[in-house]
Amino acid sequence: RLLSEAKRYFAVRRIPVDPAAPAAAMGALAHGLEDGAMEHTIGIHMVDDPSFYLLGIKPGAMAREFAGELDPALLDLDVTVLTQLVMTRILGFGPSDLDDESRISYASRIPEAVAGVAEGECDVAFLINPTRIDQVRRIAEKGLIMPRKSTYFYPKVITGQVLRSLSD
């Protein structure tokens, strides 16, 4: 159902996987994601399907679906395309599903996500490009909040709290 419904919003491209050379298909998947970084391309790998898929959003799809609901700066994020269009509209996930860490896990690298499906830990892996700095700036300048899991920076900035008495 995922791929048939996705065709309403995305151009779908299948990348076959040769069992003798799976790394070549994974390379094609990574290259396709990178090439589509500005066009909100999403990679998919599903259990019981050896192929990879690239979904390239059709022009204006996000604006048509979410005009007035979400700020245009948020519509420009791949993570918004994934969560709002794919997970919510196509798959029917609700807010509690998206918050349920027993249903959704995260990986920061393509091989980890693909392995999660291959090893039976996940039913589907969705692969998106990293959020660009210019997108983070645009969101911050508008005073908006970034969606969860939309930023992954490495190495992580060390965080903590520093207190200083101001009564001195």
Coordinates of N, CA and C in Angstrom, one line a residue:
R1 N 0.8 -1.2 0.0 CA 0.0 0.0 0.0 C 0.9 1.3 0.0
L2 N 2.0 1.2 0.7 CA 2.9 2.4 0.8 C 3.2 2.9 -0.6
L3 N 3.8 2.1 -1.4 CA 4.2 2.5 -2.7 C 3.1 3.0 -3.6
S4 N 2.0 2.3 -3.6 CA 0.9 2.7 -4.5 C 0.3 4.0 -4.0
E5 N 0.2 4.2 -2.7 CA -0.3 5.5 -2.2 C 0.7 6.6 -2.5
A6 N 2.0 6.3 -2.4 CA 3.0 7.3 -2.5 C 3.0 7.9 -3.9
K7 N 2.6 7.1 -4.9 CA 2.6 7.6 -6.3 C 1.7 8.8 -6.5
R8 N 0.8 9.1 -5.6 CA -0.1 10.3 -5.7 C 0.8 11.6 -5.4
Y9 N 1.8 11.4 -4.6 CA 2.6 12.6 -4.2 C 4.1 12.5 -4.7
F10 N 4.5 11.4 -5.1 CA 6.0 11.2 -5.4 C 6.1 10.4 -6.8
A11 N 7.2 10.7 -7.4 CA 7.7 9.9 -8.5 C 8.5 8.8 -7.9
V12 N 8.2 7.5 -8.2 CA 8.8 6.4 -7.5 C 9.8 5.7 -8.5
R13 N 11.0 5.5 -8.0 CA 12.0 4.8 -8.8 C 12.5 3.6 -8.0
R14 N 12.5 2.5 -8.6 CA 12.9 1.2 -8.0 C 14.4 1.0 -8.3
I15 N 15.2 0.6 -7.3 CA 16.6 0.2 -7.5 C 16.7 -1.3 -7.1
P16 N 16.8 -2.1 -8.1 CA 16.9 -3.6 -7.8 C 18.2 -3.9 -7.1
V17 N 18.2 -4.9 -6.3 CA 19.3 -5.3 -5.5 C 19.8 -6.7 -6.0
D18 N 21.0 -6.8 -6.5 CA 21.6 -8.0 -6.9 C 22.1 -8.7 -5.7
P19 N 21.6 -9.9 -5.3 CA 22.1 -10.5 -4.0 C 23.6 -10.8 -4.1
A20 N 24.2 -10.9 -5.2 CA 25.6 -11.1 -5.3 C 26.4 -9.8 -5.1
A21 N 25.8 -8.7 -5.3 CA 26.5 -7.4 -5.1 C 25.6 -6.3 -4.5
P22 N 25.1 -6.5 -3.3 CA 24.2 -5.6 -2.6 C 24.8 -4.2 -2.4
A23 N 26.1 -4.1 -2.3 CA 26.8 -2.8 -2.1 C 26.6 -1.9 -3.2
A24 N 26.5 -2.4 -4.4 CA 26.3 -1.6 -5.6 C 24.9 -0.9 -5.5
A25 N 23.9 -1.6 -5.1 CA 22.5 -1.0 -5.0 C 22.5 0.0 -3.9
M26 N 23.2 -0.3 -2.8 CA 23.2 0.6 -1.7 C 23.9 1.9 -2.1
G27 N 25.0 1.8 -2.9 CA 25.7 2.9 -3.5 C 24.7 3.8 -4.4
A28 N 23.9 3.1 -5.2 CA 23.0 3.8 -6.1 C 21.9 4.5 -5.2
L29 N 21.5 3.9 -4.2 CA 20.5 4.5 -3.3 C 21.1 5.7 -2.6
A30 N 22.3 5.7 -2.1 CA 23.0 6.8 -1.5 C 23.2 7.9 -2.5
H31 N 23.6 7.6 -3.7 CA 23.8 8.5 -4.8 C 22.5 9.2 -5.2
G32 N 21.4 8.4 -5.3 CA 20.1 9.0 -5.6 C 19.6 9.9 -4.6
L33 N 19.8 9.6 -3.3 CA 19.5 10.5 -2.2 C 20.2 11.8 -2.3
E34 N 21.5 11.7 -2.5 CA 22.4 12.9 -2.6 C 22.0 13.7 -3.8
D35 N 21.7 13.1 -4.9 CA 21.3 13.9 -6.1 C 20.0 14.6 -5.9
G36 N 19.1 14.0 -5.1 CA 17.8 14.6 -4.9 C 17.7 15.4 -3.6
A37 N 18.8 15.8 -3.1 CA 18.8 16.5 -1.8 C 18.0 17.7 -1.8
M38 N 17.9 18.5 -2.9 CA 17.2 19.7 -2.9 C 15.7 19.5 -3.3
E39 N 15.4 18.2 -3.7 CA 14.0 18.0 -4.1 C 13.3 17.0 -3.2
H40 N 13.7 16.9 -1.9 CA 13.0 16.1 -0.9 C 12.9 14.7 -1.4
T41 N 14.0 14.1 -1.7 CA 14.0 12.6 -2.1 C 14.1 11.8 -0.8
I42 N 13.3 10.8 -0.8 CA 13.2 9.8 0.4 C 13.6 8.4 -0.2
G43 N 14.5 7.8 0.5 CA 14.8 6.4 0.2 C 14.0 5.4 1.1
I44 N 13.6 4.3 0.5 CA 12.8 3.3 1.3 C 13.4 1.9 1.0
H45 N 13.4 1.1 2.1 CA 13.8 -0.3 2.0 C 12.8 -1.0 2.9
M46 N 12.1 -2.0 2.4 CA 11.0 -2.7 3.1 C 11.3 -4.2 3.3
V47 N 10.8 -4.7 4.4 CA 11.0 -6.1 4.7 C 10.3 -6.9 3.5
D48 N 10.8 -8.1 3.2 CA 10.2 -8.9 2.2 C 10.3 -8.3 0.8
D49 N 11.1 -7.3 0.6 CA 11.3 -6.7 -0.8 C 12.7 -6.4 -0.9
P50 N 13.5 -7.1 -1.7 CA 14.9 -6.8 -1.8 C 15.3 -5.5 -2.4
S51 N 14.4 -4.8 -3.1 CA 14.7 -3.6 -3.8 C 14.7 -2.4 -2.8
F52 N 15.4 -1.4 -3.3 CA 15.4 -0.1 -2.7 C 14.5 0.8 -3.6
Y53 N 13.9 1.9 -3.0 CA 13.1 2.8 -3.7 C 13.5 4.2 -3.4
L54 N 13.4 5.1 -4.4 CA 13.6 6.5 -4.2 C 12.3 7.2 -4.6
L55 N 11.9 8.0 -3.6 CA 10.6 8.8 -3.9 C 11.0 10.2 -4.0
G56 N 10.7 10.8 -5.2 CA 11.0 12.2 -5.4 C 9.7 13.0 -5.4
I57 N 9.5 13.9 -4.5 CA 8.2 14.6 -4.3 C 7.8 15.4 -5.6
K58 N 6.6 15.3 -5.9 CA 6.1 16.0 -7.1 C 6.0 17.5 -6.7
P59 N 6.2 18.4 -7.7 CA 6.2 19.8 -7.4 C 4.9 20.3 -6.8
G60 N 4.9 21.0 -5.7 CA 3.7 21.6 -5.1 C 2.9 20.7 -4.2
A61 N 3.4 19.4 -4.1 CA 2.6 18.4 -3.3 C 2.5 18.9 -1.8
M62 N 3.6 19.3 -1.2 CA 3.5 19.7 0.2 C 2.6 21.0 0.3
A63 N 2.8 21.9 -0.5 CA 2.0 23.1 -0.4 C 0.5 22.8 -0.6
R64 N 0.1 21.9 -1.5 CA -1.3 21.6 -1.7 C -1.8 20.8 -0.4
E65 N -1.0 20.0 0.1 CA -1.5 19.2 1.3 C -1.5 20.0 2.6
F66 N -0.6 20.9 2.8 CA -0.4 21.5 4.1 C -0.5 23.0 4.1
A67 N -0.9 23.6 3.0 CA -1.1 25.1 3.0 C -1.9 25.5 4.2
G68 N -1.4 26.5 4.9 CA -2.2 27.0 6.1 C -2.0 26.2 7.3
E69 N -1.5 25.0 7.2 CA -1.3 24.1 8.4 C 0.1 24.3 9.0
L70 N 1.1 24.4 8.0 CA 2.5 24.4 8.4 C 3.2 25.6 7.7
D71 N 4.1 26.2 8.4 CA 4.9 27.3 7.8 C 5.7 26.8 6.6
P72 N 5.8 27.6 5.5 CA 6.6 27.2 4.3 C 8.0 26.7 4.7
A73 N 8.6 27.3 5.7 CA 10.0 26.9 6.1 C 10.0 25.5 6.6
L74 N 8.9 25.1 7.3 CA 8.8 23.7 7.8 C 8.5 22.7 6.6
L75 N 7.8 23.2 5.6 CA 7.4 22.4 4.5 C 8.7 22.0 3.7
D76 N 9.7 22.8 3.8 CA 11.0 22.7 3.1 C 11.9 21.6 3.7
L77 N 11.5 21.0 4.8 CA 12.4 20.0 5.5 C 12.0 18.6 5.0
D78 N 13.0 17.8 4.7 CA 12.8 16.4 4.4 C 12.0 15.6 5.5
V79 N 12.4 16.0 6.7 CA 11.8 15.3 7.9 C 10.3 15.6 7.9
T80 N 9.9 16.8 7.5 CA 8.5 17.1 7.5 C 7.8 16.4 6.4
V81 N 8.4 16.3 5.2 CA 7.8 15.5 4.1 C 7.6 14.0 4.6
L82 N 8.6 13.5 5.3 CA 8.5 12.1 5.8 C 7.4 11.9 6.8
T83 N 7.5 12.8 7.9 CA 6.5 12.6 9.0 C 5.1 13.0 8.6
Q84 N 5.0 14.1 8.0 CA 3.6 14.6 7.7 C 3.0 13.9 6.5
L85 N 3.7 13.8 5.4 CA 3.1 13.3 4.2 C 3.1 11.7 4.2
V86 N 4.3 11.2 4.4 CA 4.4 9.7 4.3 C 3.8 9.0 5.6
M87 N 4.3 9.4 6.7 CA 3.9 8.6 7.9 C 2.4 9.0 8.3
T88 N 2.1 10.3 8.3 CA 0.8 10.6 8.8 C -0.3 10.5 7.7
R89 N -0.1 11.1 6.5 CA -1.2 11.0 5.5 C -1.2 9.6 4.8
I90 N -0.1 9.1 4.4 CA -0.1 7.8 3.6 C -0.3 6.6 4.6
L91 N 0.5 6.5 5.6 CA 0.4 5.4 6.5 C -0.6 5.5 7.7
G92 N -1.1 6.7 7.9 CA -2.1 6.9 8.9 C -1.6 6.9 10.4
F93 N -0.3 7.2 10.6 CA 0.2 7.3 11.9 C -0.4 8.5 12.6
G94 N -0.7 8.4 13.9 CA -1.1 9.5 14.7 C 0.1 10.1 15.5
P95 N -0.2 11.2 16.2 CA 0.9 11.7 17.1 C 1.5 10.7 18.1
S96 N 0.6 9.9 18.7 CA 1.1 8.9 19.6 C 2.0 7.9 19.0
D97 N 1.7 7.5 17.7 CA 2.5 6.6 17.0 C 3.9 7.1 16.7
L98 N 3.9 8.4 16.4 CA 5.2 9.1 16.1 C 6.1 9.2 17.3
D99 N 5.4 9.3 18.5 CA 6.1 9.5 19.7 C 6.5 8.1 20.4
D100 N 6.0 7.0 19.8 CA 6.2 5.7 20.4 C 7.6 5.1 20.0
E101 N 8.6 5.2 20.8 CA 9.9 4.8 20.5 C 10.0 3.3 20.4
S102 N 9.0 2.5 20.8 CA 9.0 1.1 20.5 C 8.6 0.8 19.1
R103 N 8.0 1.7 18.4 CA 7.5 1.5 17.0 C 8.5 2.2 16.0
I104 N 9.2 3.2 16.4 CA 10.0 3.9 15.5 C 11.4 4.0 16.1
S105 N 12.4 3.6 15.4 CA 13.8 3.8 15.8 C 14.6 4.6 14.8
Y106 N 15.7 5.1 15.2 CA 16.5 6.0 14.3 C 17.9 5.5 14.1
A107 N 18.4 5.7 13.0 CA 19.8 5.4 12.7 C 20.4 6.6 11.9
S108 N 21.6 6.8 12.0 CA 22.2 8.0 11.4 C 23.0 7.6 10.1
R109 N 23.1 6.4 9.8 CA 23.8 5.9 8.6 C 22.9 4.9 7.8
I110 N 23.0 5.0 6.4 CA 22.3 4.1 5.6 C 22.5 2.7 5.9
P111 N 23.7 2.2 6.0 CA 23.9 0.7 6.2 C 23.2 0.3 7.5
E112 N 23.2 1.1 8.6 CA 22.6 0.7 9.8 C 21.0 0.6 9.6
A113 N 20.4 1.5 8.9 CA 19.0 1.5 8.6 C 18.6 0.2 7.8
V114 N 19.4 0.0 6.7 CA 19.2 -1.2 5.9 C 19.3 -2.5 6.6
A115 N 20.4 -2.5 7.5 CA 20.6 -3.7 8.3 C 19.4 -4.0 9.3
G116 N 18.8 -2.9 9.8 CA 17.7 -3.0 10.7 C 16.5 -3.8 10.0
V117 N 16.3 -3.5 8.8 CA 15.3 -4.2 8.0 C 15.7 -5.7 7.7
A118 N 17.0 -5.8 7.2 CA 17.5 -7.1 6.9 C 17.5 -8.1 8.1
E119 N 17.8 -7.5 9.2 CA 17.9 -8.4 10.5 C 16.5 -8.5 11.2
G120 N 15.5 -8.0 10.6 CA 14.1 -8.2 11.2 C 13.8 -7.2 12.3
E121 N 14.7 -6.3 12.6 CA 14.4 -5.3 13.7 C 13.3 -4.3 13.3
C122 N 13.2 -4.0 12.0 CA 12.3 -3.0 11.5 C 11.6 -3.6 10.2
D123 N 10.4 -3.1 10.0 CA 9.6 -3.5 8.8 C 10.0 -2.6 7.6
V124 N 10.4 -1.4 7.8 CA 10.7 -0.5 6.8 C 11.7 0.5 7.3
A125 N 12.6 0.9 6.4 CA 13.6 2.0 6.7 C 13.3 3.1 5.7
F126 N 13.2 4.3 6.3 CA 13.0 5.5 5.5 C 14.3 6.3 5.6
L127 N 14.9 6.7 4.5 CA 16.1 7.4 4.5 C 16.0 8.8 3.9
I128 N 16.4 9.8 4.7 CA 16.3 11.2 4.2 C 17.7 11.8 4.3
N129 N 17.8 12.9 3.6 CA 19.0 13.7 3.6 C 19.1 14.5 4.8
P130 N 20.3 14.9 5.3 CA 20.4 15.7 6.5 C 19.8 17.1 6.2
T131 N 19.4 17.6 7.3 CA 18.9 19.0 7.3 C 20.0 19.9 7.0
R132 N 19.9 20.9 6.1 CA 20.9 21.8 5.7 C 21.0 23.0 6.7
I133 N 22.1 23.5 6.9 CA 22.3 24.7 7.8 C 21.4 25.8 7.4
D134 N 21.2 26.1 6.1 CA 20.4 27.2 5.7 C 18.9 27.0 6.1
Q135 N 18.5 25.7 6.2 CA 17.1 25.4 6.6 C 17.0 25.6 8.1
V136 N 18.0 25.2 8.9 CA 18.0 25.5 10.3 C 17.9 27.0 10.6
R137 N 18.7 27.7 9.9 CA 18.7 29.2 10.1 C 17.4 29.8 9.8
R138 N 16.8 29.4 8.7 CA 15.5 29.9 8.3 C 14.4 29.6 9.4
I139 N 14.4 28.4 9.9 CA 13.5 28.1 11.0 C 13.7 28.9 12.2
A140 N 15.0 29.0 12.6 CA 15.4 29.8 13.8 C 15.0 31.3 13.6
E141 N 15.3 31.9 12.4 CA 14.9 33.3 12.2 C 13.4 33.5 12.3
K142 N 12.6 32.5 12.0 CA 11.2 32.7 12.1 C 10.7 32.4 13.5
G143 N 11.6 31.9 14.4 CA 11.2 31.6 15.7 C 10.4 30.3 15.8
L144 N 10.6 29.4 14.9 CA 9.9 28.2 14.9 C 10.7 27.1 15.5
I145 N 10.1 26.0 15.8 CA 10.8 24.9 16.5 C 11.1 23.8 15.4
M146 N 12.3 23.3 15.4 CA 12.7 22.3 14.5 C 11.9 21.0 14.9
P147 N 11.5 20.2 13.9 CA 10.8 18.9 14.2 C 11.9 18.0 14.9
R148 N 11.4 17.1 15.7 CA 12.3 16.1 16.3 C 13.0 15.3 15.3
K149 N 14.2 14.9 15.6 CA 15.1 14.1 14.8 C 15.4 14.8 13.4
S150 N 15.3 16.1 13.4 CA 15.6 16.8 12.1 C 17.0 17.3 12.0
T151 N 17.7 17.2 13.1 CA 19.1 17.7 13.1 C 20.0 16.6 13.8
Y152 N 21.0 16.3 13.1 CA 22.0 15.3 13.7 C 23.3 15.9 13.4
F153 N 24.0 16.3 14.4 CA 25.3 16.9 14.2 C 26.3 16.0 15.0
Y154 N 27.5 15.8 14.3 CA 28.5 15.0 14.9 C 29.8 15.7 14.7
P155 N 30.7 15.9 15.7 CA 30.5 15.4 17.0 C 29.4 16.3 17.7
K156 N 28.8 15.7 18.7 CA 27.8 16.4 19.5 C 28.5 17.5 20.3
V157 N 27.8 18.6 20.4 CA 28.3 19.7 21.3 C 28.0 19.2 22.7
I158 N 29.0 19.4 23.6 CA 28.9 19.0 25.0 C 27.9 20.0 25.6
T159 N 26.9 19.4 26.3 CA 25.9 20.3 26.9 C 25.9 20.2 28.4
G160 N 25.4 21.1 29.1 CA 25.4 21.1 30.5 C 24.9 22.4 31.0
Q161 N 25.0 22.6 32.3 CA 24.4 23.8 32.9 C 25.5 24.4 33.7
V162 N 25.6 25.8 33.6 CA 26.6 26.5 34.4 C 25.8 27.5 35.2
L163 N 26.0 27.6 36.5 CA 25.3 28.5 37.4 C 26.3 29.5 38.0
R164 N 25.9 30.7 38.1 CA 26.8 31.7 38.7 C 25.9 32.7 39.5
S165 N 26.2 32.9 40.7 CA 25.5 33.7 41.6 C 25.6 35.2 41.1
L166 N 24.5 35.8 40.9 CA 24.5 37.2 40.5 C 24.4 38.2 41.7
S167 N 24.3 37.7 42.9 CA 24.2 38.5 44.1 C 25.6 39.0 44.5
D168 N 26.7 38.6 43.9 CA 28.1 39.0 44.3 C 28.3 40.4 43.9

